[in-house]
């Protein structure tokens, strides 16, 4: 198995400029019509300095980070994240990750069988912005044998 898939391997960071458009588009795409994700005036009325990114957009960006790294045959099996500091327009979200498990392992509560020769890689992911830690979590990705030998 490649060194990049070994426990302790660091994934290269990904920096994502967070624009007002990204925040609003993510909220619309995830059908989250809460005004704090698209209306700056209403967000300020509720105590926020501006609109802020929703958890589903963050979840999608974490998934993108992992699949961009592991390639088109990677299958996200589990994404578990927790939000911290809010992310506002003008922030840069810096995602980083580290492999914490790499083996054929069953996911908790999973009933379906693994495809033969697939490996499950578990990655601890963090994302920071200028206010601190925006997201922490773990992602489990399935990699077919052929993807691990490229």
PDB file of C-alpha atoms in Angstrom:
ATOM      1  CA  UNK A   1       0.000   0.000   0.000  1.00  0.00           C
ATOM      2  CA  UNK A   2       1.284   3.486  -0.815  1.00  0.00           C
ATOM      3  CA  UNK A   3       2.867   5.540   1.983  1.00  0.00           C
ATOM      4  CA  UNK A   4       0.154   8.174   1.479  1.00  0.00           C
ATOM      5  CA  UNK A   5      -2.403   5.668   2.832  1.00  0.00           C
ATOM      6  CA  UNK A   6      -0.393   4.636   5.908  1.00  0.00           C
ATOM      7  CA  UNK A   7      -1.447   5.664   9.402  1.00  0.00           C
ATOM      8  CA  UNK A   8       0.118   9.019  10.223  1.00  0.00           C
ATOM      9  CA  UNK A   9       0.375  10.178   6.609  1.00  0.00           C
ATOM     10  CA  UNK A  10      -0.533  13.855   6.202  1.00  0.00           C
ATOM     11  CA  UNK A  11      -2.744  15.018   3.365  1.00  0.00           C
ATOM     12  CA  UNK A  12      -1.676  18.249   1.680  1.00  0.00           C
ATOM     13  CA  UNK A  13      -3.762  21.199   2.885  1.00  0.00           C
ATOM     14  CA  UNK A  14      -6.482  22.753   0.752  1.00  0.00           C
ATOM     15  CA  UNK A  15      -7.242  26.461   1.010  1.00  0.00           C
ATOM     16  CA  UNK A  16     -10.731  27.533  -0.041  1.00  0.00           C
ATOM     17  CA  UNK A  17     -11.544  31.231  -0.374  1.00  0.00           C
ATOM     18  CA  UNK A  18     -14.997  31.685   1.123  1.00  0.00           C
ATOM     19  CA  UNK A  19     -17.097  34.130  -0.859  1.00  0.00           C
ATOM     20  CA  UNK A  20     -20.589  35.416  -0.248  1.00  0.00           C
ATOM     21  CA  UNK A  21     -21.614  33.503  -3.388  1.00  0.00           C
ATOM     22  CA  UNK A  22     -20.197  30.227  -2.024  1.00  0.00           C
ATOM     23  CA  UNK A  23     -22.109  30.645   1.234  1.00  0.00           C
ATOM     24  CA  UNK A  24     -25.419  31.501  -0.453  1.00  0.00           C
ATOM     25  CA  UNK A  25     -25.038  28.860  -3.183  1.00  0.00           C
ATOM     26  CA  UNK A  26     -24.251  26.193  -0.577  1.00  0.00           C
ATOM     27  CA  UNK A  27     -27.302  27.137   1.457  1.00  0.00           C
ATOM     28  CA  UNK A  28     -29.542  27.060  -1.619  1.00  0.00           C
ATOM     29  CA  UNK A  29     -28.083  23.767  -2.862  1.00  0.00           C
ATOM     30  CA  UNK A  30     -28.724  22.147   0.523  1.00  0.00           C
ATOM     31  CA  UNK A  31     -32.190  23.744   0.796  1.00  0.00           C
ATOM     32  CA  UNK A  32     -31.203  25.582   3.958  1.00  0.00           C
ATOM     33  CA  UNK A  33     -33.211  28.784   3.665  1.00  0.00           C
ATOM     34  CA  UNK A  34     -32.321  30.164   7.098  1.00  0.00           C
ATOM     35  CA  UNK A  35     -31.844  33.897   6.632  1.00  0.00           C
ATOM     36  CA  UNK A  36     -28.473  33.884   8.424  1.00  0.00           C
ATOM     37  CA  UNK A  37     -27.029  32.104   5.359  1.00  0.00           C
ATOM     38  CA  UNK A  38     -28.179  34.633   2.745  1.00  0.00           C
ATOM     39  CA  UNK A  39     -29.431  37.901   4.277  1.00  0.00           C
ATOM     40  CA  UNK A  40     -26.673  39.997   5.909  1.00  0.00           C
ATOM     41  CA  UNK A  41     -29.114  42.448   7.501  1.00  0.00           C
ATOM     42  CA  UNK A  42     -31.148  39.676   9.148  1.00  0.00           C
ATOM     43  CA  UNK A  43     -27.945  37.917  10.237  1.00  0.00           C
ATOM     44  CA  UNK A  44     -26.802  41.149  11.961  1.00  0.00           C
ATOM     45  CA  UNK A  45     -30.223  41.503  13.623  1.00  0.00           C
ATOM     46  CA  UNK A  46     -29.638  38.043  15.093  1.00  0.00           C
ATOM     47  CA  UNK A  47     -26.187  38.976  16.444  1.00  0.00           C
ATOM     48  CA  UNK A  48     -23.887  37.801  13.651  1.00  0.00           C
ATOM     49  CA  UNK A  49     -21.557  40.244  11.905  1.00  0.00           C
ATOM     50  CA  UNK A  50     -22.543  38.810   8.496  1.00  0.00           C
ATOM     51  CA  UNK A  51     -24.010  35.729   6.830  1.00  0.00           C
ATOM     52  CA  UNK A  52     -22.146  32.519   7.641  1.00  0.00           C
ATOM     53  CA  UNK A  53     -21.587  29.134   6.030  1.00  0.00           C
ATOM     54  CA  UNK A  54     -23.940  26.303   6.965  1.00  0.00           C
ATOM     55  CA  UNK A  55     -22.868  22.844   8.109  1.00  0.00           C
ATOM     56  CA  UNK A  56     -23.999  21.145   4.898  1.00  0.00           C
ATOM     57  CA  UNK A  57     -21.704  23.338   2.807  1.00  0.00           C
ATOM     58  CA  UNK A  58     -18.850  22.573   5.188  1.00  0.00           C
ATOM     59  CA  UNK A  59     -19.688  18.870   4.929  1.00  0.00           C
ATOM     60  CA  UNK A  60     -19.541  19.087   1.136  1.00  0.00           C
ATOM     61  CA  UNK A  61     -16.194  20.892   1.204  1.00  0.00           C
ATOM     62  CA  UNK A  62     -14.746  18.251   3.548  1.00  0.00           C
ATOM     63  CA  UNK A  63     -15.980  15.548   1.151  1.00  0.00           C
ATOM     64  CA  UNK A  64     -14.433  17.395  -1.793  1.00  0.00           C
ATOM     65  CA  UNK A  65     -11.119  17.634   0.089  1.00  0.00           C
ATOM     66  CA  UNK A  66     -11.015  13.873   0.571  1.00  0.00           C
ATOM     67  CA  UNK A  67     -12.169  12.841  -2.918  1.00  0.00           C
ATOM     68  CA  UNK A  68      -9.857  15.363  -4.598  1.00  0.00           C
ATOM     69  CA  UNK A  69      -6.978  13.742  -2.727  1.00  0.00           C
ATOM     70  CA  UNK A  70      -7.883  10.061  -3.139  1.00  0.00           C
ATOM     71  CA  UNK A  71      -9.245  10.292  -6.681  1.00  0.00           C
ATOM     72  CA  UNK A  72     -12.378   9.481  -8.658  1.00  0.00           C
ATOM     73  CA  UNK A  73     -12.691   5.863  -7.491  1.00  0.00           C
ATOM     74  CA  UNK A  74     -12.780   6.855  -3.802  1.00  0.00           C
ATOM     75  CA  UNK A  75     -16.170   6.359  -2.137  1.00  0.00           C
ATOM     76  CA  UNK A  76     -17.063   8.300   0.975  1.00  0.00           C
ATOM     77  CA  UNK A  77     -18.460   5.786   3.450  1.00  0.00           C
ATOM     78  CA  UNK A  78     -18.851   8.016   6.501  1.00  0.00           C
ATOM     79  CA  UNK A  79     -18.457  11.734   7.182  1.00  0.00           C
ATOM     80  CA  UNK A  80     -18.793  12.902  10.791  1.00  0.00           C
ATOM     81  CA  UNK A  81     -18.028  16.553  11.454  1.00  0.00           C
ATOM     82  CA  UNK A  82     -18.574  19.132  14.175  1.00  0.00           C
ATOM     83  CA  UNK A  83     -18.591  22.885  13.649  1.00  0.00           C
ATOM     84  CA  UNK A  84     -16.718  25.391  15.775  1.00  0.00           C
ATOM     85  CA  UNK A  85     -15.905  28.977  14.775  1.00  0.00           C
ATOM     86  CA  UNK A  86     -18.231  30.385  12.107  1.00  0.00           C
ATOM     87  CA  UNK A  87     -16.965  31.050   8.580  1.00  0.00           C
ATOM     88  CA  UNK A  88     -17.894  34.370   6.974  1.00  0.00           C
ATOM     89  CA  UNK A  89     -17.433  35.901   3.518  1.00  0.00           C
ATOM     90  CA  UNK A  90     -13.798  36.883   3.023  1.00  0.00           C
ATOM     91  CA  UNK A  91     -12.433  34.037   5.154  1.00  0.00           C
ATOM     92  CA  UNK A  92     -10.082  31.394   3.823  1.00  0.00           C
ATOM     93  CA  UNK A  93     -10.964  27.899   5.018  1.00  0.00           C
ATOM     94  CA  UNK A  94      -7.796  25.798   5.317  1.00  0.00           C
ATOM     95  CA  UNK A  95      -8.530  22.057   5.413  1.00  0.00           C
ATOM     96  CA  UNK A  96      -5.931  19.533   6.526  1.00  0.00           C
ATOM     97  CA  UNK A  97      -6.034  15.827   7.241  1.00  0.00           C
ATOM     98  CA  UNK A  98      -4.109  12.882   8.615  1.00  0.00           C
ATOM     99  CA  UNK A  99      -4.669   9.157   8.080  1.00  0.00           C
ATOM    100  CA  UNK A 100      -5.634   7.616  11.431  1.00  0.00           C
ATOM    101  CA  UNK A 101      -6.611   4.092  10.284  1.00  0.00           C
ATOM    102  CA  UNK A 102      -5.924   2.095   7.157  1.00  0.00           C
ATOM    103  CA  UNK A 103      -7.296  -1.415   6.847  1.00  0.00           C
ATOM    104  CA  UNK A 104     -10.279  -3.531   5.923  1.00  0.00           C
ATOM    105  CA  UNK A 105     -12.514  -2.495   8.797  1.00  0.00           C
ATOM    106  CA  UNK A 106     -16.262  -2.555   9.227  1.00  0.00           C
ATOM    107  CA  UNK A 107     -18.071   0.700   9.887  1.00  0.00           C
ATOM    108  CA  UNK A 108     -20.091   0.917  13.086  1.00  0.00           C
ATOM    109  CA  UNK A 109     -23.683  -0.132  12.442  1.00  0.00           C
ATOM    110  CA  UNK A 110     -23.026  -1.067   8.834  1.00  0.00           C
ATOM    111  CA  UNK A 111     -24.952  -4.066   7.492  1.00  0.00           C
ATOM    112  CA  UNK A 112     -23.590  -4.331   3.970  1.00  0.00           C
ATOM    113  CA  UNK A 113     -20.416  -6.273   3.209  1.00  0.00           C
ATOM    114  CA  UNK A 114     -17.242  -4.661   1.945  1.00  0.00           C
ATOM    115  CA  UNK A 115     -16.364  -5.263  -1.666  1.00  0.00           C
ATOM    116  CA  UNK A 116     -13.514  -7.764  -1.753  1.00  0.00           C
ATOM    117  CA  UNK A 117     -10.072  -6.126  -1.775  1.00  0.00           C
ATOM    118  CA  UNK A 118     -11.377  -2.680  -0.846  1.00  0.00           C
ATOM    119  CA  UNK A 119      -9.555  -0.836   1.923  1.00  0.00           C
ATOM    120  CA  UNK A 120     -11.130   1.617   4.300  1.00  0.00           C
ATOM    121  CA  UNK A 121      -9.034   4.647   5.122  1.00  0.00           C
ATOM    122  CA  UNK A 122     -10.054   6.850   8.046  1.00  0.00           C
ATOM    123  CA  UNK A 123      -8.873  10.452   7.959  1.00  0.00           C
ATOM    124  CA  UNK A 124      -9.020  12.976  10.794  1.00  0.00           C
ATOM    125  CA  UNK A 125      -9.898  16.320   9.197  1.00  0.00           C
ATOM    126  CA  UNK A 126      -9.656  19.850  10.544  1.00  0.00           C
ATOM    127  CA  UNK A 127     -10.509  23.183   8.966  1.00  0.00           C
ATOM    128  CA  UNK A 128      -9.370  26.548  10.255  1.00  0.00           C
ATOM    129  CA  UNK A 129     -10.173  30.151   9.435  1.00  0.00           C
ATOM    130  CA  UNK A 130      -8.958  33.447  10.893  1.00  0.00           C
ATOM    131  CA  UNK A 131     -11.152  32.970  13.976  1.00  0.00           C
ATOM    132  CA  UNK A 132      -9.898  29.483  14.771  1.00  0.00           C
ATOM    133  CA  UNK A 133     -11.093  25.939  14.232  1.00  0.00           C
ATOM    134  CA  UNK A 134     -14.170  25.882  11.989  1.00  0.00           C
ATOM    135  CA  UNK A 135     -14.562  22.108  11.610  1.00  0.00           C
ATOM    136  CA  UNK A 136     -13.235  18.879  13.094  1.00  0.00           C
ATOM    137  CA  UNK A 137     -14.184  15.390  12.128  1.00  0.00           C
ATOM    138  CA  UNK A 138     -13.400  12.031  10.661  1.00  0.00           C
ATOM    139  CA  UNK A 139     -14.026  10.728   7.182  1.00  0.00           C
ATOM    140  CA  UNK A 140     -13.933   7.075   6.152  1.00  0.00           C
ATOM    141  CA  UNK A 141     -13.246   6.455   2.489  1.00  0.00           C
ATOM    142  CA  UNK A 142     -13.301   3.128   0.596  1.00  0.00           C
ATOM    143  CA  UNK A 143     -10.566   2.625  -1.969  1.00  0.00           C
ATOM    144  CA  UNK A 144     -10.647  -0.184  -4.512  1.00  0.00           C
ATOM    145  CA  UNK A 145      -7.470  -2.256  -4.794  1.00  0.00           C
ATOM    146  CA  UNK A 146      -6.643  -0.766  -8.216  1.00  0.00           C
ATOM    147  CA  UNK A 147      -6.770   2.768  -6.806  1.00  0.00           C
ATOM    148  CA  UNK A 148      -4.277   1.899  -4.080  1.00  0.00           C
ATOM    149  CA  UNK A 149      -1.728   0.554  -6.528  1.00  0.00           C
ATOM    150  CA  UNK A 150      -1.685   3.550  -8.935  1.00  0.00           C
TER     151      UNK A 150
END
